Amino acid sequence: MEDILIAKSNEFTVAKLKSLPSGKYCDGQGLWLHKRADGGAQWVFRFRLWGRQREMGLGSLKTVSLADARRKADAVRQQVYAGVDPIKERRLQRQQANARDGRLEALAMATFEAQKPSLKGANANGAWLSPLRVHVLPKLGQMPIVKIDQDDIARALASIWHEKTVTAKKAISRLRIVFKYARAKGFLVNREVIEEAVIILGENKKPSKPSLALPWSEVPAFYQTLADEDPTQLALRMLILTGVRANSVINMQLSQINGSIWNIPALFVKGRLSNTTGFDVPLSPEALNVIELAKKNERTGYLFPNSTGGPLNKMSMRNYLVDKKVPARPHGFRSSLRTWLSDQAQCPFEVAEACIGHVRKGDAAIDAYNRTSYLTQRIPYMHEWAAYVSGNS
């Protein structure tokens, strides 16, 4: 253990303190008084621990008497002798007692801000926080995070645990991240209470429902019903032709098109394909024709704009299908394409998966080196699919 910075012990008297001019004075064993020219004065404890010289404030002379300062210094001195950093300990204690910053809501917001740089699209705009904001924070947001237990969490999520399974699981996932963040910030939370809450809630058996999809043989007939002018219908045509996700289509811009290749920015690509270069999609003659039609509606760069010039609402294509009573959802057309690639085109598995932007996860070491997107191999299959769908085969 390293030594306290020691000078003479108990150098001060109460009378002497009043007469000291501005400057720094040592009472002994690390206790110092810093007097300012304006008459103010601050007690400071100096110590050396783990090779570092530190100073810790003990309060002002106005509120802390000489006797109190010596008692405080003695308590801190004992911590240093025991190898405990008194500054860090005080910070931890203050955090636990902080009624505002230590509440779940404040820490959830801080966690969200810390996560933002790694989030994309709607998640970066607040969707990441939505499961907590809607289902957890109204009930637990004002509680200090260190006082939240498994029963609190279970009660907060009980009403949606078996009815809105995806949302409930997202809420649990977000809570894990918030608790981990809080722990990193020094709050003495017990992260096990989240797992214990899951045990209390019971097994979540509600199966997830796959997106409604048209059989591939019925896609051409539906495609022929889509108009040449309406942005929503043109967006549906592009989605069907390319097999990409709806978020990529509604954010499609002219600047992303390079000849017959569409480079989807990483911001709008899901999963491991979401790298710094985005994802290249081959454009068939029919897809290029849709782009030419969409140029008539282009606003602020978006090929499929909404009424104010921003990207089409993410629900627009879904709502169109519902209104027309089409038994499919936008995501389901990816299934239609994927099934056609296997059943009709006899496309190799890896290439078929790449056509819809899937990358099979295998050995991590192999994945790190095998970064191909099978672009060249995908081109003939996507051209054949577009010709089949549009009736030009």
Coordinates of C-alpha atoms in Angstrom, one line a residue:
M1 CA 0.0 0.0 0.0
E2 CA 1.3 3.4 -0.9
D3 CA 1.6 6.2 1.6
I4 CA -0.7 9.1 2.4
L5 CA 1.0 12.4 1.7
I6 CA 1.9 13.3 5.3
A7 CA 3.0 16.6 6.9
K8 CA 2.8 17.7 10.5
S9 CA -0.3 16.3 12.3
N10 CA -3.1 18.6 13.6
E11 CA -1.3 21.7 12.5
F12 CA -4.5 23.9 12.6
T13 CA -6.4 25.5 15.4
V14 CA -9.8 27.1 14.9
A15 CA -8.3 30.5 15.6
K16 CA -5.5 29.9 13.1
L17 CA -7.9 29.0 10.4
K18 CA -9.6 32.4 10.5
S19 CA -6.3 34.2 10.1
L20 CA -4.8 32.3 7.2
P21 CA -4.4 34.3 4.0
S22 CA -5.2 32.7 0.6
G23 CA -3.1 29.7 -0.2
K24 CA -2.9 25.9 0.4
Y25 CA -2.2 24.7 4.0
C26 CA -1.7 21.2 5.4
D27 CA -3.1 20.1 8.7
G28 CA -1.3 16.8 8.4
Q29 CA -1.7 13.2 7.2
G30 CA -3.2 14.3 3.9
L31 CA -5.7 16.9 5.1
W32 CA -5.4 20.3 3.3
L33 CA -7.2 23.5 3.3
H34 CA -7.4 25.6 0.1
K35 CA -8.2 29.2 0.8
R36 CA -9.2 31.4 -2.0
A37 CA -8.7 35.2 -2.4
D38 CA -12.5 35.8 -2.2
G39 CA -12.5 34.3 1.3
G40 CA -13.9 30.9 0.4
A41 CA -12.1 27.8 1.6
Q42 CA -12.3 24.1 0.7
W43 CA -11.2 21.0 2.6
V44 CA -9.2 18.6 0.4
F45 CA -7.7 15.2 1.2
R46 CA -4.6 14.2 -0.8
F47 CA -3.5 10.6 -1.1
R48 CA -1.5 8.4 -3.4
L49 CA -3.0 5.0 -4.5
W50 CA -1.8 2.6 -7.1
G51 CA 0.9 5.0 -8.3
R52 CA -1.5 7.9 -8.7
Q53 CA -1.7 11.1 -6.7
R54 CA -5.3 12.1 -6.1
E55 CA -7.3 14.8 -4.4
M56 CA -10.7 14.4 -2.9
G57 CA -12.9 17.3 -1.7
L58 CA -14.3 17.0 1.8
G59 CA -16.6 20.1 1.8
S60 CA -16.3 23.8 2.3
L61 CA -15.0 25.5 5.5
K62 CA -18.4 27.2 5.9
T63 CA -20.2 23.8 6.3
V64 CA -17.5 21.5 7.6
S65 CA -15.7 22.4 10.8
L66 CA -12.1 21.5 11.6
A67 CA -13.2 18.6 13.8
D68 CA -15.5 17.3 11.1
A69 CA -12.9 17.6 8.4
R70 CA -10.4 15.6 10.5
R71 CA -13.1 12.9 11.1
K72 CA -13.8 12.7 7.3
A73 CA -10.1 12.6 6.5
D74 CA -9.7 9.8 9.0
A75 CA -12.5 7.7 7.4
V76 CA -11.0 8.3 3.9
R77 CA -7.5 7.5 5.2
Q78 CA -8.7 4.1 6.4
Q79 CA -10.2 3.3 3.0
V80 CA -6.8 4.2 1.3
Y81 CA -5.0 2.0 3.8
A82 CA -7.4 -0.9 2.9
G83 CA -6.7 -0.4 -0.8
V84 CA -10.1 1.2 -1.6
D85 CA -10.3 4.2 -3.9
P86 CA -12.4 6.7 -1.8
I87 CA -13.3 8.8 -4.8
K88 CA -14.7 5.9 -6.7
E89 CA -16.5 4.6 -3.7
R90 CA -18.2 8.0 -3.1
R91 CA -19.2 8.2 -6.8
L92 CA -20.8 4.7 -6.5
Q93 CA -22.7 5.7 -3.4
R94 CA -24.0 8.9 -5.0
Q95 CA -25.1 7.0 -8.0
Q96 CA -27.1 4.5 -5.9
A97 CA -28.7 7.4 -4.1
N98 CA -29.4 9.5 -7.2
A99 CA -33.2 9.5 -7.4
R100 CA -33.3 10.9 -11.0
D101 CA -30.4 9.5 -12.9
G102 CA -30.7 6.2 -11.3
R103 CA -34.3 5.6 -12.4
L104 CA -35.1 3.1 -15.0
E105 CA -36.5 5.6 -17.5
A106 CA -33.4 7.9 -17.3
L107 CA -31.1 4.9 -17.8
A108 CA -33.2 3.5 -20.6
M109 CA -32.9 6.8 -22.4
A110 CA -29.1 7.0 -21.8
T111 CA -28.8 3.4 -23.1
F112 CA -30.7 4.3 -26.2
E113 CA -28.5 7.3 -26.9
A114 CA -25.4 5.0 -26.5
Q115 CA -26.9 2.5 -28.9
K116 CA -27.9 5.0 -31.6
P117 CA -24.7 4.9 -33.6
S118 CA -25.1 1.2 -34.2
L119 CA -28.8 1.3 -35.0
K120 CA -30.3 1.6 -38.4
G121 CA -33.5 3.1 -39.9
A122 CA -36.6 3.1 -37.6
N123 CA -34.6 1.7 -34.6
A124 CA -32.3 4.8 -34.7
N125 CA -35.4 7.0 -34.8
G126 CA -36.9 5.5 -31.6
A127 CA -38.3 2.0 -32.6
W128 CA -35.6 0.4 -30.5
L129 CA -36.9 2.0 -27.4
S130 CA -40.6 1.5 -28.2
P131 CA -41.1 -1.9 -26.4
L132 CA -39.8 -0.4 -23.2
R133 CA -41.6 3.0 -23.7
V134 CA -45.0 1.4 -24.3
H135 CA -45.0 -1.6 -21.9
V136 CA -42.3 -1.2 -19.2
L137 CA -41.6 2.5 -18.5
P138 CA -45.2 3.5 -17.7
K139 CA -45.1 1.0 -14.8
L140 CA -41.4 0.9 -13.7
G141 CA -39.8 4.0 -15.3
Q142 CA -39.7 6.0 -12.0
M143 CA -38.3 3.2 -9.9
P144 CA -34.6 3.3 -9.1
I145 CA -33.1 0.5 -11.2
V146 CA -31.3 -1.0 -8.2
K147 CA -34.7 -1.6 -6.5
I148 CA -36.3 -3.4 -9.5
D149 CA -36.8 -7.1 -8.9
Q150 CA -38.1 -10.1 -10.9
D151 CA -41.7 -9.6 -9.7
D152 CA -41.7 -6.0 -10.9
I153 CA -40.6 -7.0 -14.4
A154 CA -42.9 -10.0 -14.5
R155 CA -45.9 -7.9 -13.6
A156 CA -45.0 -5.2 -16.1
L157 CA -44.9 -7.8 -19.0
A158 CA -47.6 -10.3 -17.9
S159 CA -50.3 -8.8 -20.1
I160 CA -48.4 -9.1 -23.3
W161 CA -46.1 -12.1 -22.6
H162 CA -48.4 -14.7 -24.3
E163 CA -50.4 -12.3 -26.6
K164 CA -47.7 -10.1 -28.1
T165 CA -44.8 -12.5 -27.9
V166 CA -42.4 -10.7 -30.3
T167 CA -42.9 -7.4 -28.5
A168 CA -42.5 -9.0 -25.1
K169 CA -39.2 -10.7 -26.1
K170 CA -37.9 -7.4 -27.5
A171 CA -38.8 -5.7 -24.2
I172 CA -36.8 -8.3 -22.3
S173 CA -33.9 -8.0 -24.7
R174 CA -33.8 -4.2 -24.3
L175 CA -34.0 -4.5 -20.5
R176 CA -30.9 -6.8 -20.6
I177 CA -29.0 -4.1 -22.4
V178 CA -30.2 -1.3 -20.1
F179 CA -29.3 -3.3 -17.0
K180 CA -25.9 -4.1 -18.6
Y181 CA -25.4 -0.4 -19.3
A182 CA -26.4 0.6 -15.8
R183 CA -23.9 -1.9 -14.3
A184 CA -21.2 -0.5 -16.5
K185 CA -22.0 3.0 -15.2
G186 CA -21.6 1.8 -11.6
F187 CA -25.2 1.0 -10.5
L188 CA -25.2 -2.1 -8.4
V189 CA -28.0 -3.8 -10.3
N190 CA -28.6 -7.6 -10.3
R191 CA -29.0 -8.6 -13.9
E192 CA -30.2 -12.0 -12.9
V193 CA -33.6 -10.6 -12.0
I194 CA -34.5 -10.3 -15.7
E195 CA -33.9 -14.1 -16.2
E196 CA -35.8 -14.8 -13.1
A197 CA -38.7 -12.7 -14.4
V198 CA -38.7 -14.8 -17.6
I199 CA -39.0 -18.0 -15.4
I200 CA -41.9 -16.4 -13.5
L201 CA -43.7 -15.5 -16.7
G202 CA -43.4 -19.0 -18.0
E203 CA -42.5 -20.5 -21.4
N204 CA -43.6 -18.4 -24.3
K205 CA -45.2 -21.0 -26.6
K206 CA -47.1 -18.8 -29.0
P207 CA -45.6 -19.6 -32.4
S208 CA -44.6 -16.9 -34.7
K209 CA -46.7 -16.6 -37.9
P210 CA -44.9 -16.5 -41.3
S211 CA -45.8 -13.7 -43.6
L212 CA -48.7 -14.4 -46.0
A213 CA -47.3 -15.3 -49.4
L214 CA -48.8 -16.0 -52.8
P215 CA -47.8 -19.3 -54.4
W216 CA -45.2 -18.4 -57.1
S217 CA -47.6 -19.5 -59.8
E218 CA -50.0 -16.8 -58.8
V219 CA -47.5 -13.9 -58.7
P220 CA -47.6 -13.0 -62.4
A221 CA -51.4 -12.6 -62.4
F222 CA -51.2 -10.2 -59.5
Y223 CA -48.2 -8.3 -61.0
Q224 CA -50.3 -7.6 -64.1
T225 CA -52.8 -5.7 -61.9
L226 CA -50.3 -3.2 -60.7
A227 CA -50.4 0.3 -62.3
D228 CA -47.7 2.4 -63.9
E229 CA -48.3 5.6 -62.1
D230 CA -49.0 5.0 -58.4
P231 CA -45.8 5.1 -56.2
T232 CA -47.2 2.4 -53.9
Q233 CA -48.0 0.0 -56.8
L234 CA -44.7 0.8 -58.5
A235 CA -42.9 0.0 -55.2
L236 CA -44.7 -3.3 -55.0
R237 CA -43.5 -4.1 -58.5
M238 CA -39.9 -3.3 -57.6
L239 CA -40.2 -5.4 -54.4
I240 CA -41.6 -8.4 -56.3
L241 CA -38.9 -8.1 -59.0
T242 CA -35.9 -7.8 -56.8
G243 CA -36.8 -9.9 -53.7
V244 CA -35.5 -7.3 -51.3
R245 CA -37.2 -6.1 -48.1
A246 CA -39.8 -3.4 -48.0
N247 CA -37.5 -1.0 -46.1
S248 CA -34.9 -1.1 -49.0
V249 CA -37.6 -0.4 -51.6
I250 CA -39.3 2.6 -49.9
N251 CA -35.8 4.2 -49.4
M252 CA -34.7 3.6 -53.0
Q253 CA -33.1 6.6 -54.6
L254 CA -31.8 7.4 -58.0
S255 CA -28.3 7.9 -56.6
Q256 CA -28.2 4.2 -55.6
I257 CA -28.6 3.1 -59.2
N258 CA -25.4 2.4 -61.2
G259 CA -26.3 1.1 -64.6
S260 CA -28.1 -2.3 -64.0
I261 CA -27.0 -2.6 -60.4
W262 CA -28.8 -1.2 -57.4
N263 CA -26.5 -0.7 -54.4
I264 CA -28.7 -0.7 -51.3
P265 CA -26.9 1.3 -48.6
A266 CA -25.9 -0.6 -45.4
L267 CA -28.4 1.5 -43.5
F268 CA -31.3 -0.3 -45.2
V269 CA -29.9 -3.8 -45.3
K270 CA -30.7 -6.3 -42.6
G271 CA -28.4 -8.8 -41.0
R272 CA -24.8 -9.8 -41.7
L273 CA -25.0 -8.4 -45.2
S274 CA -25.3 -5.0 -43.6
N275 CA -21.7 -4.0 -44.0
T276 CA -20.0 -0.8 -45.0
T277 CA -20.6 -1.3 -48.7
G278 CA -24.3 -2.3 -48.6
F279 CA -25.8 -4.9 -50.9
D280 CA -25.8 -5.0 -54.7
V281 CA -28.9 -6.1 -56.4
P282 CA -29.0 -7.0 -60.2
L283 CA -31.7 -5.1 -62.0
S284 CA -33.6 -6.9 -64.8
P285 CA -34.9 -5.1 -67.9
E286 CA -38.3 -5.0 -66.2
A287 CA -36.9 -3.5 -63.0
L288 CA -35.2 -0.8 -65.1
N289 CA -38.5 -0.2 -66.8
V290 CA -40.1 0.3 -63.4
I291 CA -37.4 2.8 -62.5
E292 CA -38.1 4.8 -65.6
L293 CA -41.8 4.9 -64.7
A294 CA -41.0 5.9 -61.2
K295 CA -38.9 8.8 -62.3
K296 CA -42.1 10.7 -63.1
N297 CA -43.0 10.7 -59.4
E298 CA -39.4 11.2 -58.1
R299 CA -39.1 13.8 -55.3
T300 CA -36.0 14.8 -53.3
G301 CA -34.3 11.8 -54.8
Y302 CA -36.9 9.2 -53.7
L303 CA -38.3 7.0 -56.5
F304 CA -41.3 6.1 -54.4
P305 CA -42.1 9.2 -52.4
N306 CA -44.9 10.1 -50.1
S307 CA -47.0 13.2 -50.5
T308 CA -44.5 15.4 -48.7
G309 CA -41.4 14.2 -50.7
G310 CA -40.1 11.8 -48.1
P311 CA -39.9 8.0 -48.5
L312 CA -43.1 6.0 -48.9
N313 CA -44.7 5.0 -45.6
K314 CA -43.6 1.6 -44.5
M315 CA -47.2 0.4 -44.2
S316 CA -48.3 1.6 -47.7
M317 CA -47.6 -1.6 -49.6
R318 CA -49.2 -3.7 -46.8
N319 CA -52.3 -1.5 -46.7
Y320 CA -52.7 -1.7 -50.4
L321 CA -52.6 -5.5 -50.3
V322 CA -55.1 -5.5 -47.4
D323 CA -57.5 -3.1 -49.2
K324 CA -57.3 -5.2 -52.4
K325 CA -57.9 -8.4 -50.3
V326 CA -54.8 -10.0 -51.7
P327 CA -53.8 -12.9 -49.4
A328 CA -50.2 -11.8 -49.2
R329 CA -47.9 -9.3 -47.4
P330 CA -44.9 -7.5 -48.8
H331 CA -42.4 -9.8 -47.0
G332 CA -44.2 -12.8 -48.4
F333 CA -43.1 -12.1 -51.9
R334 CA -39.6 -13.0 -50.8
S335 CA -41.0 -16.5 -50.0
S336 CA -42.6 -16.6 -53.4
L337 CA -39.3 -15.9 -55.1
R338 CA -37.3 -18.2 -52.9
T339 CA -39.7 -21.1 -53.6
W340 CA -39.6 -20.5 -57.3
L341 CA -35.8 -20.5 -57.3
S342 CA -35.8 -24.0 -55.8
D343 CA -38.9 -25.5 -57.5
Q344 CA -38.7 -24.0 -60.9
A345 CA -35.3 -22.6 -61.6
Q346 CA -33.3 -25.3 -59.6
C347 CA -31.0 -22.6 -58.4
P348 CA -28.1 -23.7 -56.1
F349 CA -28.9 -23.2 -52.5
E350 CA -26.2 -20.5 -51.7
V351 CA -27.2 -18.5 -54.8
A352 CA -30.9 -18.7 -54.0
E353 CA -30.3 -17.5 -50.5
A354 CA -28.2 -14.6 -51.8
C355 CA -31.0 -13.6 -54.2
I356 CA -33.2 -12.7 -51.2
G357 CA -30.3 -11.3 -49.2
H358 CA -29.9 -14.2 -46.8
V359 CA -26.4 -15.3 -45.7
R360 CA -26.3 -18.7 -44.0
K361 CA -24.3 -18.5 -40.8
G362 CA -21.8 -21.3 -40.4
D363 CA -18.3 -21.5 -39.0
A364 CA -17.3 -18.1 -37.9
A365 CA -13.8 -18.4 -39.3
I366 CA -15.1 -19.4 -42.7
D367 CA -17.7 -16.7 -42.7
A368 CA -15.1 -14.1 -42.0
Y369 CA -13.3 -14.9 -45.3
N370 CA -16.2 -16.0 -47.5
R371 CA -17.7 -12.6 -48.3
T372 CA -19.1 -13.2 -51.8
S373 CA -22.6 -12.1 -52.5
Y374 CA -22.8 -14.3 -55.7
L375 CA -23.7 -11.2 -57.7
T376 CA -22.6 -12.6 -61.1
Q377 CA -24.4 -15.9 -60.4
R378 CA -27.6 -14.2 -59.3
I379 CA -28.1 -12.1 -62.5
P380 CA -29.5 -14.8 -64.8
Y381 CA -31.9 -16.1 -62.2
M382 CA -33.2 -12.6 -61.3
H383 CA -33.7 -11.8 -65.0
E384 CA -35.6 -15.1 -65.5
W385 CA -37.8 -14.4 -62.5
A386 CA -38.6 -10.9 -63.7
A387 CA -39.4 -12.1 -67.2
Y388 CA -41.7 -14.8 -65.7
V389 CA -43.5 -12.4 -63.4
S390 CA -44.0 -9.7 -66.0
G391 CA -45.1 -12.1 -68.7
N392 CA -42.1 -11.5 -71.0
S393 CA -40.6 -14.9 -70.8

